[in-house]
Amino acid sequence: MALHSTVRRITTHVLNEMKLKGEKITMLTAYDFSMARLLDQAGIDVILVGDSASNVMAGFETTLPITLDNMIYHAASVMRGVKRSLVVVDLPFGTYQGDSKEALMSAIRIMKETNASAVKLEGGEEIVESVKRILSAGIPVMGHLGLTPQAIHKFGTYVVRARDKEEADKLKNDALILAEAGCFGIVLEKIPASLAGEVTRSVKIPVIGIGAGGEVDGQVLVLHDMLGITQEFSPRFLRRYHNLQMEIKGAVQNYIEDVRSRNFPNEKEQY
Ligand code: KIV
């Protein structure tokens, strides 16, 4: 029987066991109570309260503006809807890169004020001191390599990362450093599938891909992208499972029409 269907709660240990058994791990983002509850009830393994909230919830162009207070608000809302999934929360830009003590304080605020289970940080060797310090407080940490949207101004574009040998070698080394430091998992974003496969086989911890092919231990997508709520974003790796923007606009247009034509409310819909 599949491990994910036998456990009452998904923990980092369950994810590790899933990797060992070759069971794929499922992960999606959520930022609010209602969506998180649906994802949890549908049986998703991991919910990521991603700093992509900066884009899809707040409408910013990048993930940089979102604050720690904003992330805590989203994560606490998500946690109120979740019974079974493991919830991981992104540490936002500027709350962990400079100083490992600040990184620890940021992670502690997330754990104390949201009741989530883990945090995620972008970067490799450069942030390993922060990773270690957070881990030393007993807080599980997930890494994030490849396309790291918080560094968009360094790279200048959202194209596929680590196509050249130098960047691929650094990424492989960073993955080993994060695994060695004690991360419970790593997200690999938008890198060649063969490189992601190599990294996945080189570490014992689960590797979750987004635009990183099928040779990884699991997949993550941004909920609003896979449901077809976002409109402009259409990278090759994105599979849309619904066209909710059409459905939502259609429902709203029907409502407008009904109100204007006095068809809503009808006799039964009033007191
Ligand atoms: O913020 C986010 O949604 C993420 C995913 C793209 C992995 O980090």
PDB file of C-alpha atoms in Angstrom, residues 222-231 233 238-249:
ATOM      1  CA  VAL A 222       2.038  27.238  -8.256  1.00  0.00           C
ATOM      2  CA  LEU A 223      -1.662  26.584  -7.600  1.00  0.00           C
ATOM      3  CA  HIS A 224      -2.942  29.637  -9.479  1.00  0.00           C
ATOM      4  CA  ASP A 225      -0.916  28.610 -12.553  1.00  0.00           C
ATOM      5  CA  MET A 226      -2.044  24.973 -12.653  1.00  0.00           C
ATOM      6  CA  LEU A 227      -5.676  25.957 -12.077  1.00  0.00           C
ATOM      7  CA  GLY A 228      -5.517  28.488 -14.911  1.00  0.00           C
ATOM      8  CA  ILE A 229      -6.265  31.502 -12.730  1.00  0.00           C
ATOM      9  CA  THR A 230      -3.108  33.353 -13.786  1.00  0.00           C
ATOM     10  CA  GLN A 231      -3.238  34.457 -17.386  1.00  0.00           C
ATOM     11  CA  PHE A 233       2.436  33.037 -17.301  1.00  0.00           C
ATOM     12  CA  LEU A 238       3.380  24.347 -16.786  1.00  0.00           C
ATOM     13  CA  ARG A 239       0.484  21.919 -17.252  1.00  0.00           C
ATOM     14  CA  ARG A 240      -2.856  23.649 -16.726  1.00  0.00           C
ATOM     15  CA  TYR A 241      -5.366  21.319 -15.082  1.00  0.00           C
ATOM     16  CA  HIS A 242      -8.230  23.778 -15.373  1.00  0.00           C
ATOM     17  CA  ASN A 243      -9.190  27.044 -16.987  1.00  0.00           C
ATOM     18  CA  LEU A 244     -10.577  28.662 -13.852  1.00  0.00           C
ATOM     19  CA  GLN A 245     -10.175  32.205 -15.112  1.00  0.00           C
ATOM     20  CA  MET A 246     -12.792  31.469 -17.801  1.00  0.00           C
ATOM     21  CA  GLU A 247     -15.063  29.732 -15.291  1.00  0.00           C
ATOM     22  CA  ILE A 248     -14.772  32.536 -12.735  1.00  0.00           C
ATOM     23  CA  LYS A 249     -15.329  35.292 -15.289  1.00  0.00           C
TER      24      LYS A 249
END
